[in-house]
Tab-separated table of C-alpha atoms in Angstrom:
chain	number	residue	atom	x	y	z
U	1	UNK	CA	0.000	0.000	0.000
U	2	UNK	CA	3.141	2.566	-0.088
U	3	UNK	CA	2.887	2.722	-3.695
U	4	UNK	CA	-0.830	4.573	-2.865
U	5	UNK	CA	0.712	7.117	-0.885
U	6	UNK	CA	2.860	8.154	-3.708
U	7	UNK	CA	2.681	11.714	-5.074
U	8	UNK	CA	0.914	11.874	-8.901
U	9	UNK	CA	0.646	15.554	-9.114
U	10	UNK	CA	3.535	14.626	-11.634
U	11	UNK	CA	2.006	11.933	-13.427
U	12	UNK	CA	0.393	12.808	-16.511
U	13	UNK	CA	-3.159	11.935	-17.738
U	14	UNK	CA	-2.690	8.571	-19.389
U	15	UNK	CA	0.250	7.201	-16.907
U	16	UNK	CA	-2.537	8.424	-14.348
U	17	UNK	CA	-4.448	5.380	-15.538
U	18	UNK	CA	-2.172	2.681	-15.953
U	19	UNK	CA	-0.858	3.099	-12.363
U	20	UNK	CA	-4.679	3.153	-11.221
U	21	UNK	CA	-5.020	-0.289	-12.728
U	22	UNK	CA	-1.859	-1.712	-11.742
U	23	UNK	CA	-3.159	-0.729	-7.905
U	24	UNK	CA	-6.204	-2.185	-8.536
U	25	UNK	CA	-4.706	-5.919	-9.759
U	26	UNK	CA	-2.616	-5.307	-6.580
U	27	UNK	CA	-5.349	-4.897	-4.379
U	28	UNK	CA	-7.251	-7.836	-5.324
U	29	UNK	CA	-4.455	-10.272	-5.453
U	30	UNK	CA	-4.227	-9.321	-1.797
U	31	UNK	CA	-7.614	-10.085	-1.174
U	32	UNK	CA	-9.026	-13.180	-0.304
U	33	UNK	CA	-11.651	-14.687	-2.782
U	34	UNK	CA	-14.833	-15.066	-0.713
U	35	UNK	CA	-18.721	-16.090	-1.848
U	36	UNK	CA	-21.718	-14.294	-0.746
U	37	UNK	CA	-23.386	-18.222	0.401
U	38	UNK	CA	-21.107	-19.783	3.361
U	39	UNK	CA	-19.521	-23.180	3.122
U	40	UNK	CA	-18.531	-22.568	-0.432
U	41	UNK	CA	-14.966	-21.374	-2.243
U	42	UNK	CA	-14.694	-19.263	-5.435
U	43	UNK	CA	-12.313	-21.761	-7.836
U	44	UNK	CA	-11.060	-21.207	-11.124
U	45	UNK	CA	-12.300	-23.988	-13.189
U	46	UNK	CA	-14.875	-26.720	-12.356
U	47	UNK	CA	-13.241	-30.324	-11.822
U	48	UNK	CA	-14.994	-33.676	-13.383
U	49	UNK	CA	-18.651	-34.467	-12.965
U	50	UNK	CA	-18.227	-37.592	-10.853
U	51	UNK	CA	-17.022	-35.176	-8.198
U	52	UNK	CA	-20.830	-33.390	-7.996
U	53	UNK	CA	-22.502	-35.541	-8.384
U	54	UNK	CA	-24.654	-37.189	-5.055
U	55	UNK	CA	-26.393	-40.847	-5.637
U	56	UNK	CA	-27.983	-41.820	-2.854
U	57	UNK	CA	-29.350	-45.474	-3.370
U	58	UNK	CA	-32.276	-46.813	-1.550
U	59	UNK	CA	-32.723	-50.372	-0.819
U	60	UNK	CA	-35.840	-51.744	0.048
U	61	UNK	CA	-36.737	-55.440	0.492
U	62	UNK	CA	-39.919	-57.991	-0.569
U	63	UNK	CA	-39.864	-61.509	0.559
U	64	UNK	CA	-40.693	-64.239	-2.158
U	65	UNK	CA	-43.469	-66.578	-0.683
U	66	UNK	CA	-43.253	-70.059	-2.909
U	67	UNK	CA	-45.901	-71.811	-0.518
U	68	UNK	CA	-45.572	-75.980	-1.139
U	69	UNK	CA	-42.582	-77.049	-3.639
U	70	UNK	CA	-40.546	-79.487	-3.725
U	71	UNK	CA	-38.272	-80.414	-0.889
U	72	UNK	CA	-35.435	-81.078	-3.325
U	73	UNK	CA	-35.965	-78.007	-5.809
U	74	UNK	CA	-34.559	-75.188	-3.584
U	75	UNK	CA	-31.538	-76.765	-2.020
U	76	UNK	CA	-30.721	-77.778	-5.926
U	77	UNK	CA	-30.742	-74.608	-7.027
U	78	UNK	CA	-28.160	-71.719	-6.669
U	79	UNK	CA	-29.659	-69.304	-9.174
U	80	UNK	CA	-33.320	-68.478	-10.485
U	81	UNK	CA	-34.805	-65.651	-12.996
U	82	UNK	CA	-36.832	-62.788	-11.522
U	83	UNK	CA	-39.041	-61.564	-14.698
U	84	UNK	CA	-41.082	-57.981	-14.288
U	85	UNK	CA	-40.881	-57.253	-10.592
U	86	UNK	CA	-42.698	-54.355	-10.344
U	87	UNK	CA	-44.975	-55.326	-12.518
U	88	UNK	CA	-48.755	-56.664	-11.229
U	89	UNK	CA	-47.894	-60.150	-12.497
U	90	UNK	CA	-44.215	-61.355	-11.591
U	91	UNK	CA	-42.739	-64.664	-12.846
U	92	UNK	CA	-40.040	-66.317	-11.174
U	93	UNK	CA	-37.815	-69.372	-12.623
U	94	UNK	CA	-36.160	-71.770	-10.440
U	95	UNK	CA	-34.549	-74.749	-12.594
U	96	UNK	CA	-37.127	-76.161	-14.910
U	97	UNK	CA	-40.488	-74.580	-12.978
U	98	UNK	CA	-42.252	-71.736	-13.663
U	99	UNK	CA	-43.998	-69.696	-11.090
U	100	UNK	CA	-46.246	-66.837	-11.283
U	101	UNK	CA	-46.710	-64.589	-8.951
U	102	UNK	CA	-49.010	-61.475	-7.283
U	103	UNK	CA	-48.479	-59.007	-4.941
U	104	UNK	CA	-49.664	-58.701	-1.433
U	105	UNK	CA	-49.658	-55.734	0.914
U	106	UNK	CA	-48.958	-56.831	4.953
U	107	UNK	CA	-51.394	-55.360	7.498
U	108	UNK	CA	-47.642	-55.250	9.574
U	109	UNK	CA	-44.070	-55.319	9.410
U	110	UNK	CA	-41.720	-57.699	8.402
U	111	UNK	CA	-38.167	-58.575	10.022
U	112	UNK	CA	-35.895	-59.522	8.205
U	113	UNK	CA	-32.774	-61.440	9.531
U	114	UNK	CA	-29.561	-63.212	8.249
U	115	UNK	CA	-27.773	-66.401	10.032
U	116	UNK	CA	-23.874	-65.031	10.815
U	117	UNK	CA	-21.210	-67.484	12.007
U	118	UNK	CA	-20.204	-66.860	15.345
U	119	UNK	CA	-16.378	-68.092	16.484
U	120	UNK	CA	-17.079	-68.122	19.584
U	121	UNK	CA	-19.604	-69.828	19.536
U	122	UNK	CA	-19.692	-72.300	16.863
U	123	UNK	CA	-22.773	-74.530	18.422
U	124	UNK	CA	-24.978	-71.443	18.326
U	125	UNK	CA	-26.912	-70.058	16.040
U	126	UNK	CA	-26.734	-66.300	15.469
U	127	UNK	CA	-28.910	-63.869	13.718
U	128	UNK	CA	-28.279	-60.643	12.218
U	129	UNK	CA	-31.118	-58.198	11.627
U	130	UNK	CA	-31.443	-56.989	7.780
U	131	UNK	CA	-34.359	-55.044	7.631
U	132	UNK	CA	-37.594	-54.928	7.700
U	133	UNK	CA	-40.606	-54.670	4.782
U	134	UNK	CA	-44.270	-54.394	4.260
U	135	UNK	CA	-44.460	-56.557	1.058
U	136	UNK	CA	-44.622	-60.145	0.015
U	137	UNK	CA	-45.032	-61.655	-3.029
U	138	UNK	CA	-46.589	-65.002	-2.981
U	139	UNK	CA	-46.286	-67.611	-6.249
U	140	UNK	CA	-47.620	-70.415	-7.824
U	141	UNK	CA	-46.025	-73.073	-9.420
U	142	UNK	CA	-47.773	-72.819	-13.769
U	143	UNK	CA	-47.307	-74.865	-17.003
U	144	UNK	CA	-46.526	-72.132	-19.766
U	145	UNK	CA	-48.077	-73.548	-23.332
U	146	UNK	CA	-47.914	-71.941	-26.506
U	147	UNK	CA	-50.908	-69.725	-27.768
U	148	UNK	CA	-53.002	-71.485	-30.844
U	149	UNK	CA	-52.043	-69.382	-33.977
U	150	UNK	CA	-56.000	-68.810	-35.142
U	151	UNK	CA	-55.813	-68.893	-39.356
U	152	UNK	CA	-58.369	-67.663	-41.426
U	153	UNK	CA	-60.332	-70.510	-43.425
U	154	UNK	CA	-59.813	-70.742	-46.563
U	155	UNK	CA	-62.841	-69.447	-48.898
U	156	UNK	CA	-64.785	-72.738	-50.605
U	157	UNK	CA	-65.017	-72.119	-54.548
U	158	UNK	CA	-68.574	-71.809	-55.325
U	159	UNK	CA	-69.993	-74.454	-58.601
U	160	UNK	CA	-70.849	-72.916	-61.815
U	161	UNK	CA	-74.063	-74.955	-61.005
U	162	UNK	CA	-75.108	-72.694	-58.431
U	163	UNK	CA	-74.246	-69.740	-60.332
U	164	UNK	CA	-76.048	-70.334	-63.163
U	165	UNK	CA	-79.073	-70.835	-61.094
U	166	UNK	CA	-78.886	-67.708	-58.888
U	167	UNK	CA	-78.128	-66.467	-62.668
U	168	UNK	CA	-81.780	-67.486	-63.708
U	169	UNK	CA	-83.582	-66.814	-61.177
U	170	UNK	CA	-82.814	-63.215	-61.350
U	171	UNK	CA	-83.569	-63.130	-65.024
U	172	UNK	CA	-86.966	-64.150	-64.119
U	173	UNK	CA	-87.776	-61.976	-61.453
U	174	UNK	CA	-86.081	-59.166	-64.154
U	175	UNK	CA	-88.241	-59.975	-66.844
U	176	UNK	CA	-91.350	-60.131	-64.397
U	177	UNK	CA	-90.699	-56.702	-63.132
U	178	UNK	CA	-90.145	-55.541	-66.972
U	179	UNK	CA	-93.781	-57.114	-68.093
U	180	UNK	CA	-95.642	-55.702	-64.999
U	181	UNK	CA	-94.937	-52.157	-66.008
U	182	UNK	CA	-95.304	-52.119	-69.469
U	183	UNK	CA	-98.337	-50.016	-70.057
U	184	UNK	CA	-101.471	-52.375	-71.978
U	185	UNK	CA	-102.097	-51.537	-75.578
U	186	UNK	CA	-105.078	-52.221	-77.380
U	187	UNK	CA	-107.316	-51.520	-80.277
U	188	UNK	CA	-108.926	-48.364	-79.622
U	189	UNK	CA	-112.934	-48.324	-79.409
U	190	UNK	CA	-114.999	-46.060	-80.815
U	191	UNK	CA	-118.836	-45.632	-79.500
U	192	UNK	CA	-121.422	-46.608	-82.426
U	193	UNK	CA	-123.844	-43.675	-81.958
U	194	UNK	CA	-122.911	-40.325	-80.988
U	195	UNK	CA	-126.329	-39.842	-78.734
U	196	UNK	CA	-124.124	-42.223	-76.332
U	197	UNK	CA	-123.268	-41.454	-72.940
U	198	UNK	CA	-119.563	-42.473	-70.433
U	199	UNK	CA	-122.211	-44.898	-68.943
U	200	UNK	CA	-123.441	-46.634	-72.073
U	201	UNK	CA	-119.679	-46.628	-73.195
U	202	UNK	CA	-118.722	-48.449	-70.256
U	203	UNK	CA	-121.215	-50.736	-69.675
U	204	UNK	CA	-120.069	-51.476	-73.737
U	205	UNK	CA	-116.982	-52.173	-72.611
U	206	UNK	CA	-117.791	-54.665	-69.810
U	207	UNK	CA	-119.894	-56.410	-71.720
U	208	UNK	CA	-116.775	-56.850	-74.406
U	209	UNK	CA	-114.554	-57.953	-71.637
U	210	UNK	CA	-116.768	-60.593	-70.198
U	211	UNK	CA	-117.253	-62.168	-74.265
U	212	UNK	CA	-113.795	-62.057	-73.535
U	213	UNK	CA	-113.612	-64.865	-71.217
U	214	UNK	CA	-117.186	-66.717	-71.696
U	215	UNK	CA	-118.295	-66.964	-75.401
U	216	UNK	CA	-121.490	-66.038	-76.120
U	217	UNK	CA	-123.381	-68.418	-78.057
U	218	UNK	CA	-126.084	-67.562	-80.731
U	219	UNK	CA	-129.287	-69.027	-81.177
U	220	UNK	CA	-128.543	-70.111	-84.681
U	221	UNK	CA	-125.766	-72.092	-83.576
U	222	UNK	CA	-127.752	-73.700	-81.022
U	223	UNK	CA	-130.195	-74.726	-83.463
U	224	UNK	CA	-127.432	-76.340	-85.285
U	225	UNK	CA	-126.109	-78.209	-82.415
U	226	UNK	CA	-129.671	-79.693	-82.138
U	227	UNK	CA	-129.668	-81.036	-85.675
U	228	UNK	CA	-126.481	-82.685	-85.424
C-alpha cells in the first residue's frame, strides 16, 4: 500500500491510468476470494462431474413366498430368474419350474434377519437383523403352453351350377318386373252412336270384356247343335 501514498501531481493523464489499474490488480491479489453463500470457495475452473454428483441409493426389500414345492428343488438350485418385478404379475424361474406370482400388501411389518457365524460360539446359532418390509409376493407353481395361432379358413369355390341358377332366377324376377310395367295396348274403341253417354260406353266395354272370357253363343248355332 506505499505505492498509494505516492505523489501523482507529476504523473500525466494517461500514466494516471495505468498506475490506477496496476493498484487495482494489486489490491485484489491481496484479497481473499470469498462467496456471498457460506460453506462454499470461489475456484477457477470446475473439476470432473463424478465429483458433484450425489447418488444416494435406496434399498428396500420384498420376501418371495413359494408356498408348497418341492423339498429337493430349492436346495438344488443356486440361481433363479426374476421376470417384471414391479410389474402386477411377476414370474419367477427356479430350474425347470415356472412360477407366477401377485403381490400382497402386509397389514404389519416384516423382520428380516440373516444367520452369521459366530467363532465363539460355533454350536450357536446367530442372527443378524437386515431389515424390515411391508411386502410379500406369494407364487404359484404354472405350465406355460404356446398360444393357438387362429388362421383364417380358406374361402370354398362356389360351382358354376349354383351360379347359373342364382343367374336365372334373377332373369326371371327381371323380366317379371319388366312385363308388370309395361303399359297395356289395345285396339282403340270407338262408340257406335254419338247420342251415347260415359255410362253406355262403359257398360259397352264390360260387356266386351266378359265375351272375352265366356263366349257367347247364338241361337242359330244352337239350333245347329240340335240337328247334329
Amino acid at each position: 500500500m506505499g505505492e498509494a501514498r505516492k505523489d501523482i501531481s507529476g504523473i500525466g493523464k494517461a500514466d494516471g491510468v495505468v498506475w490506477i489499474a496496476r493498484c487495482c490488480q494489486t489490491i485484489g491479489n491481496q484479497m481473499p476470494a470469498t462467496t456471498l453463500v457460506p460453506g462454499y470457495k470461489q475456484v477457477d475452473s470446475f473439476g470432473p462431474d463424478e465429483e458433484y454428483v450425489d447418488e444416494e441409493e435406496e434399498v428396500s426389500y420384498v420376501t418371495l413366498d413359494l408356498g408348497v414345492v418341492e423339498p429337493t428343488l430349492l436346495p438344488s438350485t443356486s440361481t433363479y430368474r426374476l421376470i417384471g418385478l414391479d410389474t402386477p404379475t411377476p414370474f419367477l424361474q427356479l430350474s425347470g419350474s415356472i412360477f407366477k406370482g401377485r403381490h400382497d400388501m402386509l397389514l404389519g411389518t416384516e423382520l428380516l434377519f440373516t444367520e452369521e457365524k459366530n467363532d465363539t460360539h460355533p454350536n450357536k446359532r446367530c442372527l443378524a437383523h437386515v431389515g424390515s418390509t411391508e411386502q410379500r409376493i406369494r407364487f404359484k407353481e404354472v405350465q406355460l403352453k404356446e398360444k393357438a395361432r387362429t388362421e383364417p379358413m380358406p374361402s370354398e369355390p362356389k360351382s358354376p351350377v349354383l351360379l347359373e341358377h342364382v343367374a336365372s332366377i334373377y332373369a326371371d324376377v327381371d323380366s317379371e318386373k319388366a312385363a308388370s310395367q309395361a303399359p297395356v295396348s289395345g285396339p282403340s274403341e270407338q262408340p257406335s252412336s254419338k247420342g251415347e253417354t260415359d255410362s253406355g260406353s262403359s257398360r259397352k266395354k264390360k260387356n266386351r270384356s266378359r265375351k272375352g272370357k265366356e263366349r257367347a253363343v247364338d241361337v242359330n248355332e244352337e239350333d245347329a247343335m240340335d240337328t247334329i
